[in-house]
Tab-separated table of N, CA and C in Angstrom:
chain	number	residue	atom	x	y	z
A	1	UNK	N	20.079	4.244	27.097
A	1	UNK	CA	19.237	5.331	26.645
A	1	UNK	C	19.956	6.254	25.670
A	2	UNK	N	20.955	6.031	25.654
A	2	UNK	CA	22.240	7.179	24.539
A	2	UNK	C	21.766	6.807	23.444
A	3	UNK	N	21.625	5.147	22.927
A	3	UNK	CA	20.968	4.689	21.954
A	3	UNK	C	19.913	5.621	21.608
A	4	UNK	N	18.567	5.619	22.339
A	4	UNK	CA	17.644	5.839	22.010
A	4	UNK	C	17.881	7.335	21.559
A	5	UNK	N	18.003	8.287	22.458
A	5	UNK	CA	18.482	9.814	21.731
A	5	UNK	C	19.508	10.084	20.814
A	6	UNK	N	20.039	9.017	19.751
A	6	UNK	CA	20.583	8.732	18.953
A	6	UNK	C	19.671	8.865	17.674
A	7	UNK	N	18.957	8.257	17.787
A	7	UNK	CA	17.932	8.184	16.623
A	7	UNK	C	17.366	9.166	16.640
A	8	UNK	N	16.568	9.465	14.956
A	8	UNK	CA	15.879	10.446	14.893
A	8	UNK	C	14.543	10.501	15.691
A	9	UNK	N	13.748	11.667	16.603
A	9	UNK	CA	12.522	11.276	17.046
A	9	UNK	C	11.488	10.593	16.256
A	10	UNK	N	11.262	11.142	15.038
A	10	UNK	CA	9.876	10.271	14.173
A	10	UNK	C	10.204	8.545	14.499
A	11	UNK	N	11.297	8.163	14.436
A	11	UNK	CA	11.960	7.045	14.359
A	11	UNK	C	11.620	6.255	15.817
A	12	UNK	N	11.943	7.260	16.887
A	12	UNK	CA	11.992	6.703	17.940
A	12	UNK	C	10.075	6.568	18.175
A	13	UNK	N	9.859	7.257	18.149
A	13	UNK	CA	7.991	7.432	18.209
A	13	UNK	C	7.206	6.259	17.234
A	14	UNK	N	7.924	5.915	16.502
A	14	UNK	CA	7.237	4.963	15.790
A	14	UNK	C	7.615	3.820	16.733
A	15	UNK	N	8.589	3.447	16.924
A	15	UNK	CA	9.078	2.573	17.874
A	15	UNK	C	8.517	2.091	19.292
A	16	UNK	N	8.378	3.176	19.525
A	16	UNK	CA	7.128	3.537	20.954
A	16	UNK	C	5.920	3.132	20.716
A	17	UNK	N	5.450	3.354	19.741
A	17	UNK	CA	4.361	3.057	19.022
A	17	UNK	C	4.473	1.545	19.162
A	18	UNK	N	4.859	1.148	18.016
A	18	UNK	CA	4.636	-0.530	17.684
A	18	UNK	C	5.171	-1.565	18.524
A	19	UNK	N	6.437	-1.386	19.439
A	19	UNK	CA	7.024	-2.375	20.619
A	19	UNK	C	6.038	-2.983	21.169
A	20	UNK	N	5.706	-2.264	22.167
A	20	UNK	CA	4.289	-2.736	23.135
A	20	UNK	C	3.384	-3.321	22.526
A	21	UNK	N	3.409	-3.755	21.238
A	21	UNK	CA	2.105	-4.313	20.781
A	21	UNK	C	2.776	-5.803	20.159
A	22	UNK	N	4.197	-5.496	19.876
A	22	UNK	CA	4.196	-7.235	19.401
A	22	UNK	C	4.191	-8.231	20.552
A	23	UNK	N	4.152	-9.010	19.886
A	23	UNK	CA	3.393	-10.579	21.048
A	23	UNK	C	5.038	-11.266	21.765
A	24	UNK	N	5.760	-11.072	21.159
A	24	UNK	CA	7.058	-11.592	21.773
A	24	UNK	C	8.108	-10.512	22.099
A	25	UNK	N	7.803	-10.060	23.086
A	25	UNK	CA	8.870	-9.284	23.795
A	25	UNK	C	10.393	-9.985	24.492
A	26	UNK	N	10.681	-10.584	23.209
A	26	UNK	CA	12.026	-11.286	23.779
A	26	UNK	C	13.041	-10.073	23.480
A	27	UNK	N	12.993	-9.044	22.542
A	27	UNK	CA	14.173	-8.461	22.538
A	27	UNK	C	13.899	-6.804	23.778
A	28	UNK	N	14.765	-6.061	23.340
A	28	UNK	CA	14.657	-4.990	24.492
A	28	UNK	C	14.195	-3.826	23.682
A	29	UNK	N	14.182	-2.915	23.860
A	29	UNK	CA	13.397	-1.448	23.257
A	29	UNK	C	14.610	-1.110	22.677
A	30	UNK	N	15.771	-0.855	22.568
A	30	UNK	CA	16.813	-0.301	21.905
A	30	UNK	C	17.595	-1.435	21.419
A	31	UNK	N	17.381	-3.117	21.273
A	31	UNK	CA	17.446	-3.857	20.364
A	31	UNK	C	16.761	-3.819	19.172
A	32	UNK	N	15.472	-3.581	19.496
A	32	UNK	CA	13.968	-3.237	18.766
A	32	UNK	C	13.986	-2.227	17.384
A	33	UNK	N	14.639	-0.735	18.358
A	33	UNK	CA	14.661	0.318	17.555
A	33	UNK	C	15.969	0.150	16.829
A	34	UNK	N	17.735	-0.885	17.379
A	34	UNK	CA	17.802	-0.970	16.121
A	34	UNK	C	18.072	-2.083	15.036
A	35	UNK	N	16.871	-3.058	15.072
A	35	UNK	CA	16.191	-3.241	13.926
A	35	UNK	C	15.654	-2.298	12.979
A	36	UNK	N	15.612	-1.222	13.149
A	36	UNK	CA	14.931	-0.480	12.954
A	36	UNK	C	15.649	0.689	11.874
A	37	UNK	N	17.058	0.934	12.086
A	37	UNK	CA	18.034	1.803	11.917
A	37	UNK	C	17.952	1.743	10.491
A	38	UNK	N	18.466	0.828	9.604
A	38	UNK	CA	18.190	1.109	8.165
A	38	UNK	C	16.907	1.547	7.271
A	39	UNK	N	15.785	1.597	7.775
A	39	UNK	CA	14.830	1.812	6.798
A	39	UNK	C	15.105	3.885	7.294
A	40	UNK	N	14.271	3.752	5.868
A	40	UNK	CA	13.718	5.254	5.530
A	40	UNK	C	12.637	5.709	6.375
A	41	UNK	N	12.281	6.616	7.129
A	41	UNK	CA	11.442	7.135	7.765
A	41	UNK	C	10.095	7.143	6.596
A	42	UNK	N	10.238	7.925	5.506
A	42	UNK	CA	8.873	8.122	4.907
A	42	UNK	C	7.964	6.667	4.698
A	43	UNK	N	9.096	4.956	4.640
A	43	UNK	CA	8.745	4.236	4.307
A	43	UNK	C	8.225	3.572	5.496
A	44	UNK	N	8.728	3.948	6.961
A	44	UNK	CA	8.776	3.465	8.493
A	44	UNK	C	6.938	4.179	8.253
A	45	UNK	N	6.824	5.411	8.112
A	45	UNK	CA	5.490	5.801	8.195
A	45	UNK	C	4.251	5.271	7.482
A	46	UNK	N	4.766	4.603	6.068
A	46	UNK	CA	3.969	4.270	5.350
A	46	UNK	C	2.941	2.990	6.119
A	47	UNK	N	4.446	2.064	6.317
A	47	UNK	CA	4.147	1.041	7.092
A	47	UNK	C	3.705	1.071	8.361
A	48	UNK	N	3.496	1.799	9.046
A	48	UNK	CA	3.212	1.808	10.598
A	48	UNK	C	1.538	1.730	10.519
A	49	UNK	N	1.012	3.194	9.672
A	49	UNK	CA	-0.192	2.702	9.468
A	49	UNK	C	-0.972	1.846	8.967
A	50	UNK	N	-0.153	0.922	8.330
A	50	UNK	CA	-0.790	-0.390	7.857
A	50	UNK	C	-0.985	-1.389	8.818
A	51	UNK	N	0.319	-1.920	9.377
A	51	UNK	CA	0.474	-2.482	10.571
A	51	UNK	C	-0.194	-2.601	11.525
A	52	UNK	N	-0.363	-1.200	12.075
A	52	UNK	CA	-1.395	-1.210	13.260
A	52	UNK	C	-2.583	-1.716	13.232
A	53	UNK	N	-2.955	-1.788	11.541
A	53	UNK	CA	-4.566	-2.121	11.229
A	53	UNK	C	-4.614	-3.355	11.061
A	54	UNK	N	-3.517	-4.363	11.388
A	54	UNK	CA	-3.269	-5.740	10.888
A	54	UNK	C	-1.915	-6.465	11.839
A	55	UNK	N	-1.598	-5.529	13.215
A	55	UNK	CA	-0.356	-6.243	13.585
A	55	UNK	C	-0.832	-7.497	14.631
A	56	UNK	N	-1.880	-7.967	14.076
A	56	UNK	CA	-2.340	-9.279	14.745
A	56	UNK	C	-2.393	-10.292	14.012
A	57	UNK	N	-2.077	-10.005	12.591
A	57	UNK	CA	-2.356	-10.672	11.868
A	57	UNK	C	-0.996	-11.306	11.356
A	58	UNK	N	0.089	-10.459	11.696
A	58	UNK	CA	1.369	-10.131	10.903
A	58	UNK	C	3.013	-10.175	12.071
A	59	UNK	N	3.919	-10.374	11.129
A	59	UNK	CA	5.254	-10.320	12.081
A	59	UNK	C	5.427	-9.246	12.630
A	60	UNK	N	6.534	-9.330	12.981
A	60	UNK	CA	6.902	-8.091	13.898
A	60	UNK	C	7.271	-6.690	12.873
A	61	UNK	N	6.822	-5.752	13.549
A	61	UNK	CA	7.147	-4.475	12.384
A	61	UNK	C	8.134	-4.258	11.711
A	62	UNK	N	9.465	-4.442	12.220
A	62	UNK	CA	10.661	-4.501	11.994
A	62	UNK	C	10.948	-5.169	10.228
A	63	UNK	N	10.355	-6.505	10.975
A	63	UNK	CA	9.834	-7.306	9.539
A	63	UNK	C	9.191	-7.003	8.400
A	64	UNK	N	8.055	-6.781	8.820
A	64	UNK	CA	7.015	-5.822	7.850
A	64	UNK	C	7.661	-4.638	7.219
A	65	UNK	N	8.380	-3.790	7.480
A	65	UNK	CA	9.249	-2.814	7.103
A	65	UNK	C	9.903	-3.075	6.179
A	66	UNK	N	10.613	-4.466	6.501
A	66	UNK	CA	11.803	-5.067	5.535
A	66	UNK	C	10.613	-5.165	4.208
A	67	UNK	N	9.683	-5.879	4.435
A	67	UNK	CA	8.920	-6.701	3.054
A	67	UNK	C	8.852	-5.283	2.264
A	68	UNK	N	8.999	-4.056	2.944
A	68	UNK	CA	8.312	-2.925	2.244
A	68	UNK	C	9.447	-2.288	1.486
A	69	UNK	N	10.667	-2.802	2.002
A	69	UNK	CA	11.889	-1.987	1.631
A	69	UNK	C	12.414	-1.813	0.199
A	70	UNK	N	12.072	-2.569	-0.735
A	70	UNK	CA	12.644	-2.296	-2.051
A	70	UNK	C	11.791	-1.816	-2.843
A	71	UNK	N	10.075	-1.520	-2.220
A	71	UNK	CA	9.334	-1.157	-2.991
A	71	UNK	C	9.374	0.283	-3.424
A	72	UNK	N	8.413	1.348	-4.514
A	72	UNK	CA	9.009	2.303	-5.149
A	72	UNK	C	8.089	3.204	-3.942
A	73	UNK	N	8.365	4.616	-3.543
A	73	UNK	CA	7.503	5.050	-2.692
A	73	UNK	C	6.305	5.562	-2.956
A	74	UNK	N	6.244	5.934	-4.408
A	74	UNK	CA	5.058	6.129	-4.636
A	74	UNK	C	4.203	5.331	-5.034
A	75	UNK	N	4.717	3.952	-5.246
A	75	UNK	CA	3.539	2.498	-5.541
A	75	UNK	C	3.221	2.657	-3.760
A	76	UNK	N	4.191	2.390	-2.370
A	76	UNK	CA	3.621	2.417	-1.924
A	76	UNK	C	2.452	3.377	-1.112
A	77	UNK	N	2.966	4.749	-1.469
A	77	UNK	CA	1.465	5.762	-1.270
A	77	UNK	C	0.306	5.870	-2.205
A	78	UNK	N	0.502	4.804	-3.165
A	78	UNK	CA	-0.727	4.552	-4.010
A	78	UNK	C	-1.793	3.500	-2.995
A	79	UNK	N	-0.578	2.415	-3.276
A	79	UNK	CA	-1.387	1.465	-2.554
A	79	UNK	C	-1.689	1.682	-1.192
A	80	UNK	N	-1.095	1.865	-0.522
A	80	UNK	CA	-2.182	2.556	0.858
A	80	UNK	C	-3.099	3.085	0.525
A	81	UNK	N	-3.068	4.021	0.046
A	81	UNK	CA	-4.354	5.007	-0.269
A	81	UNK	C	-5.912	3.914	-0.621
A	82	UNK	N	-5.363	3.298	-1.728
A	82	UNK	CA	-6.407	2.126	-1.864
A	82	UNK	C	-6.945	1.494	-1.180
A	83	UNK	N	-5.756	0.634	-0.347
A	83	UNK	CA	-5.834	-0.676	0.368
A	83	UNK	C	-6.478	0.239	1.798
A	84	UNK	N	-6.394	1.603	1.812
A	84	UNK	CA	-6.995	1.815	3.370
A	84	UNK	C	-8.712	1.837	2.695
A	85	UNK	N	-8.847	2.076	1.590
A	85	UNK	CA	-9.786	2.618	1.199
A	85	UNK	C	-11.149	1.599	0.903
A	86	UNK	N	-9.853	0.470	0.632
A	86	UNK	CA	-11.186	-0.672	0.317
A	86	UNK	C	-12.216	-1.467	1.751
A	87	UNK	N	-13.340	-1.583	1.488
A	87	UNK	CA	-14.052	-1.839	2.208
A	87	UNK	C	-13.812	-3.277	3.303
A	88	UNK	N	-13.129	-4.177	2.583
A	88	UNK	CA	-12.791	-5.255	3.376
A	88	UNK	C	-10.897	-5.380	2.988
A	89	UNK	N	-10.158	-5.014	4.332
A	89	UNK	CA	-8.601	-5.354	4.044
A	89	UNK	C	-8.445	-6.767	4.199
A	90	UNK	N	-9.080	-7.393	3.550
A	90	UNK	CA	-8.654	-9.579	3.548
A	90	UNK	C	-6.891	-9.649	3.150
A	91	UNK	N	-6.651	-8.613	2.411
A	91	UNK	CA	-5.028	-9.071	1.840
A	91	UNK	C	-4.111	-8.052	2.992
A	92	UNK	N	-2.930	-8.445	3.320
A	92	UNK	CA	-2.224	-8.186	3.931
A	92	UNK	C	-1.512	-6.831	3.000
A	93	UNK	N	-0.722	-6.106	3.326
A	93	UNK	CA	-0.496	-4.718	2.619
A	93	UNK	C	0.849	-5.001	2.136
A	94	UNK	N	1.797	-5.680	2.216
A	94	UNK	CA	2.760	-6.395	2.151
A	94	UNK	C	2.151	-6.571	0.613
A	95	UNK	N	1.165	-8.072	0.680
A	95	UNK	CA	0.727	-8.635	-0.389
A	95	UNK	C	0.129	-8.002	-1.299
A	96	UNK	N	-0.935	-6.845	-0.859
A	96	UNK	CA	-1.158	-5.892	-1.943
A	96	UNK	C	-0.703	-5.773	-2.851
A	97	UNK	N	0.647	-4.566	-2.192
A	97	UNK	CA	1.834	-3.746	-2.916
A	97	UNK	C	2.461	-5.280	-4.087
A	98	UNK	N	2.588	-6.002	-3.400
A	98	UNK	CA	3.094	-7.010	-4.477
A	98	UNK	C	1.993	-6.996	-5.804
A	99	UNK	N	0.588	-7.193	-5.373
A	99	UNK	CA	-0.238	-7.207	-6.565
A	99	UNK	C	-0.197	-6.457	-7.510
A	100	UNK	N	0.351	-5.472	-7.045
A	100	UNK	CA	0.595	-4.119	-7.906
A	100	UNK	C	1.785	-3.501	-8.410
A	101	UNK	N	3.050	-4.539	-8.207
A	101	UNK	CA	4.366	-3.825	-8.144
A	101	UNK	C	4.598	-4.077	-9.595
A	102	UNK	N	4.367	-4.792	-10.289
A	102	UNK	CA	4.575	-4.545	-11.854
A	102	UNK	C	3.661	-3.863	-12.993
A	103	UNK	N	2.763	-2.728	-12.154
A	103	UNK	CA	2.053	-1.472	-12.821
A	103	UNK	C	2.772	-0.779	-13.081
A	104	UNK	N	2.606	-0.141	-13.960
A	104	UNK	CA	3.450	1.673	-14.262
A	104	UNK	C	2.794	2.558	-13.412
A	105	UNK	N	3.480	3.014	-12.841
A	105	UNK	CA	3.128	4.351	-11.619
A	105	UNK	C	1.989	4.993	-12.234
A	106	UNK	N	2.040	5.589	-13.791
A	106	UNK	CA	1.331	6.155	-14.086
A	106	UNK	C	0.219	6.152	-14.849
A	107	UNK	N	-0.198	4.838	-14.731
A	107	UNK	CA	-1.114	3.423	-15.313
A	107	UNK	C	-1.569	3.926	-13.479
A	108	UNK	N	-1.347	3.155	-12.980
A	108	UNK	CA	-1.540	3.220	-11.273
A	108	UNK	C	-2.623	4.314	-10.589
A	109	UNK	N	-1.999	5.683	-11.033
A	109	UNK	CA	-2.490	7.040	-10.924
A	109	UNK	C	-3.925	7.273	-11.652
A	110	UNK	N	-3.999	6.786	-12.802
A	110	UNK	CA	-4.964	6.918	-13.786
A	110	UNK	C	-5.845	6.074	-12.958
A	111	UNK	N	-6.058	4.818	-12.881
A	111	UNK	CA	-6.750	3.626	-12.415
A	111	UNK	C	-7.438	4.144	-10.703
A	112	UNK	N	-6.510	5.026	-10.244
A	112	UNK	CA	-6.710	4.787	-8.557
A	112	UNK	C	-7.991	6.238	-8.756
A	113	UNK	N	-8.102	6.922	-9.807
A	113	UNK	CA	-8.899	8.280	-9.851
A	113	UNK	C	-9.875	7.444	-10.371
A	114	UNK	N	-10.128	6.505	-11.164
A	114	UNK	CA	-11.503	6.247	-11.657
A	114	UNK	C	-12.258	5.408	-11.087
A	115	UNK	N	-11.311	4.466	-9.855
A	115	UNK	CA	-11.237	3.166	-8.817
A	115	UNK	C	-12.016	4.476	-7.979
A	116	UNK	N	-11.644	5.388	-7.670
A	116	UNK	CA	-12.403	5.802	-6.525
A	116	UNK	C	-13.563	6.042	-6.587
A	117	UNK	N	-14.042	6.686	-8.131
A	117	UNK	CA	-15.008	7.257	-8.260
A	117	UNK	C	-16.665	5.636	-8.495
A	118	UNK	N	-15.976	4.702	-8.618
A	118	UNK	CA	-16.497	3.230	-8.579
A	118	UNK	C	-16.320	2.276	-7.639
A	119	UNK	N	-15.515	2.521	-6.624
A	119	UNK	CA	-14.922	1.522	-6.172
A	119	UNK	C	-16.591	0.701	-5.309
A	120	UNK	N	-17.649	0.900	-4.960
A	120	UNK	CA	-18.443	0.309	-4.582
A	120	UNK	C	-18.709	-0.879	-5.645
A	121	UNK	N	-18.916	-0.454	-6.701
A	121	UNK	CA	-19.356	-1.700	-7.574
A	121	UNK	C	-18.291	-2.389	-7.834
A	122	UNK	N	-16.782	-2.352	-7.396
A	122	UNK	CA	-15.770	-3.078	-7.906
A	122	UNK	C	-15.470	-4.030	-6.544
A	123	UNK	N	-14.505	-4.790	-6.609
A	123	UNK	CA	-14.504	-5.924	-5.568
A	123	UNK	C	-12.692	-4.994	-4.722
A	124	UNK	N	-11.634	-5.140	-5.777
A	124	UNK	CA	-10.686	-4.416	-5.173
A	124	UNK	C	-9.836	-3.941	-5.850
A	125	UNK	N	-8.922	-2.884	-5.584
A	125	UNK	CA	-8.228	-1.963	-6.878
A	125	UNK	C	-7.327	-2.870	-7.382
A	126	UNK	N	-6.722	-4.008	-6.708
A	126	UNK	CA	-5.779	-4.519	-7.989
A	126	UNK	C	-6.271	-5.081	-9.016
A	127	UNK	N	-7.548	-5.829	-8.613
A	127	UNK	CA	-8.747	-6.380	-9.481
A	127	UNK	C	-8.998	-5.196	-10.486
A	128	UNK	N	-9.256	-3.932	-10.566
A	128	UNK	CA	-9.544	-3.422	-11.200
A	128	UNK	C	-8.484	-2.914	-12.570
A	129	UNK	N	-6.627	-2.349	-11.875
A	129	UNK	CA	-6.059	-2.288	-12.339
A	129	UNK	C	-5.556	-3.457	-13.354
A	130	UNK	N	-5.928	-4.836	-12.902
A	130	UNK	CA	-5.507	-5.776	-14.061
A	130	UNK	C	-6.908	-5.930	-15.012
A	131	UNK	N	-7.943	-5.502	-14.992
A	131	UNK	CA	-8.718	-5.286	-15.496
A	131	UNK	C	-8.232	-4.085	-16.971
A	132	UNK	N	-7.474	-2.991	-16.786
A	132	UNK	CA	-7.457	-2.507	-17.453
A	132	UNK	C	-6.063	-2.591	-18.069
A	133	UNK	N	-5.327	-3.274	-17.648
A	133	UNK	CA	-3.998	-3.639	-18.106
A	133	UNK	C	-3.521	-4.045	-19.345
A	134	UNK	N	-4.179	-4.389	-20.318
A	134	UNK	CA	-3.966	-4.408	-21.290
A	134	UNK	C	-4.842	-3.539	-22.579
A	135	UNK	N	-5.028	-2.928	-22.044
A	135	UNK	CA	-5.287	-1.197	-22.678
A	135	UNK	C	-4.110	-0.289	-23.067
A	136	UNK	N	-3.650	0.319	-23.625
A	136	UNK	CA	-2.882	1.441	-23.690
A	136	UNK	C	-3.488	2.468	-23.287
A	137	UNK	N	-2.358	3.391	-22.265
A	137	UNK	CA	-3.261	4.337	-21.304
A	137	UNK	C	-3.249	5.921	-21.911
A	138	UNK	N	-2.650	5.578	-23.281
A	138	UNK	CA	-3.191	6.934	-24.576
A	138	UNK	C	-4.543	6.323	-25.158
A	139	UNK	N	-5.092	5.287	-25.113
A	139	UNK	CA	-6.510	5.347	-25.476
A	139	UNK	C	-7.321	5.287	-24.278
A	140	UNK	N	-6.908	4.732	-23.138
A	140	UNK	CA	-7.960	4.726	-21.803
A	140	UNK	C	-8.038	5.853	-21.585
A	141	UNK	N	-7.077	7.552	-21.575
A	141	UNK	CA	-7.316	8.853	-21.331
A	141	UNK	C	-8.777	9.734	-21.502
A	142	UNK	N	-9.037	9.331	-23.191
A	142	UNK	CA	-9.953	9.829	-23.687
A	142	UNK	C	-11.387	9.176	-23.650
A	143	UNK	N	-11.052	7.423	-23.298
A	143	UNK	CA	-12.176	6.842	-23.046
A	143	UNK	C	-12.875	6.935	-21.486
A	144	UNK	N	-11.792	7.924	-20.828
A	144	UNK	CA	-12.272	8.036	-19.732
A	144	UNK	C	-13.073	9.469	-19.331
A	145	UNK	N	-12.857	10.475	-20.281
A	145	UNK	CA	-13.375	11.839	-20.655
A	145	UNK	C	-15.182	11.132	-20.834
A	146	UNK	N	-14.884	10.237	-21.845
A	146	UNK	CA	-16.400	9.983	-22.320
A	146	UNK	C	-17.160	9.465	-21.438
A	147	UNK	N	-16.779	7.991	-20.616
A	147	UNK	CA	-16.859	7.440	-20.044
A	147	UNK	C	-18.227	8.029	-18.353
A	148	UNK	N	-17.169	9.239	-18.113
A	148	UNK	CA	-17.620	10.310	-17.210
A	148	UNK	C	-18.550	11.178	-17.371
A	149	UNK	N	-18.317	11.334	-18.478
A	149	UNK	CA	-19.681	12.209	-18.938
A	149	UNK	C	-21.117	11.466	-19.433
A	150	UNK	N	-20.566	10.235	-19.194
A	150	UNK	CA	-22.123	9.662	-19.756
A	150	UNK	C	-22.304	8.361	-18.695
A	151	UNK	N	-22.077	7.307	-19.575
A	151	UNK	CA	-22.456	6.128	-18.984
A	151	UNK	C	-21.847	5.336	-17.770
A	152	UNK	N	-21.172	6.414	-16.667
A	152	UNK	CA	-20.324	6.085	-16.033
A	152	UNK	C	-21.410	5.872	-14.461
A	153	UNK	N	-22.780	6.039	-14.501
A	153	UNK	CA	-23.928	5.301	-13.549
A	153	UNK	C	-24.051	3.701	-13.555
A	154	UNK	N	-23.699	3.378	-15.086
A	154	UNK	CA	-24.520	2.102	-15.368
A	154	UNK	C	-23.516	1.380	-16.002
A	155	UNK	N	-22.305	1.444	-15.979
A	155	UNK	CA	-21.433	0.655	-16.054
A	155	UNK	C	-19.887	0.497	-15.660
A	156	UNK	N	-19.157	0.179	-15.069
A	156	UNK	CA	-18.153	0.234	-15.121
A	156	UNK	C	-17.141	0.606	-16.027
A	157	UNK	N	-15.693	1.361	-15.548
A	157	UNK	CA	-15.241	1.600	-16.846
A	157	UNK	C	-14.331	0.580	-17.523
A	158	UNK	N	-14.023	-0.426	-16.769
A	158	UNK	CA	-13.240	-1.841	-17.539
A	158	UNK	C	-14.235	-2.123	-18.848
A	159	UNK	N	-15.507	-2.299	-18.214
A	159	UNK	CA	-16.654	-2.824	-18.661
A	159	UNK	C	-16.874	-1.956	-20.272
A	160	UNK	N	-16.719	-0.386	-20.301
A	160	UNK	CA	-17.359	0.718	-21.014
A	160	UNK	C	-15.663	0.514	-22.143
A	161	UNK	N	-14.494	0.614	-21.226
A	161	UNK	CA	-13.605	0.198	-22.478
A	161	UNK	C	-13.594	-1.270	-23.438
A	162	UNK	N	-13.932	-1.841	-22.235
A	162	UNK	CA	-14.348	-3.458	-23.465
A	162	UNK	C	-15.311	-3.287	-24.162
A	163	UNK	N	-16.364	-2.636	-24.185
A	163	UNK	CA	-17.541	-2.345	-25.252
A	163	UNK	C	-16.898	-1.516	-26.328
A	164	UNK	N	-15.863	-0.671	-26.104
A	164	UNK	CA	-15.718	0.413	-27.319
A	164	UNK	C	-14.405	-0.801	-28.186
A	165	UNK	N	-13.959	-1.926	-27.676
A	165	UNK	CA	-12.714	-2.425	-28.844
A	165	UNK	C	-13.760	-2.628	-29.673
């Protein structure tokens, strides 16, 4: 137990959290937590809520953590935001973040404000972001001013920038 009050609490609580739920309890609770010891807390959090919504589907958290570990933190609080957002999670969040890891953050940002304001008529945000990917996002800015103010009922805006080349 010295172990365990070793670690930081957020750390240990996440731990508490996800143990009891994986399917192979071959290791022990303070083997568990430290698997656990190198990741970043903000990134332990990112992932926990994904997990839980999919740890039937998926390895052990520990694992899942790792897949998350080199990613940037704000691709992954983009993509959560999305991936909680979309109506059917079919892709694993792991795989998402991959769909999306060679966006510019701030390509990303732009896309996830106009994804929201559409996302019913769209299928899913990475779908959408490669949709607009070969745009420059000094002309998508202003086509998105217009975009909003008018014809943004009756068409999509992938759709409204391919009409204006």
């Amino acid at each position: 137990m010295a172990e365990v009050r070793q670690r930081p609490e957020p750390v240990v609580t996440i731990a508490r959290t996800t143990w009891p739920l994986e399917e192979n309890r071959y290791r022990t609770f303070p083997q568990y937590l430290d698997d656990l010891k190198y990741h970043e807390l903000p990134r332990m959090e990112i992932a926990v809520a994904t997990w839980l919504l999919e740890s039937s589907k998926y390895r052990p958290f520990p694992q899942y953590v790792e897949d998350l570990k080199y990613r940037d933190m704000v691709l992954l609080q983009l993509a959560r935001e999305a991936w909680l957002a979309e109506d059917s999670r079919n892709r694993q969040f792991p795989l998402y973040v991959d769909d999306l890891k060679y966006t510019d953050i701030p390509r990303l940002m732009f896309a996830l404000e106009l994804w929201k304001l559409e996302r019913s008529k769209y299928r899913t945000f990475p779908q959408y972001v490669e949709d607009l990917k070969y745009h420059d996002l000094s002309t998508l800015m202003p086509l998105s001013t217009e975009w909003k103010s008018g014809p943004c009922a009756s068409t999509t805006f992938p759709s409204f920038v391919d009409s204006r080349r």
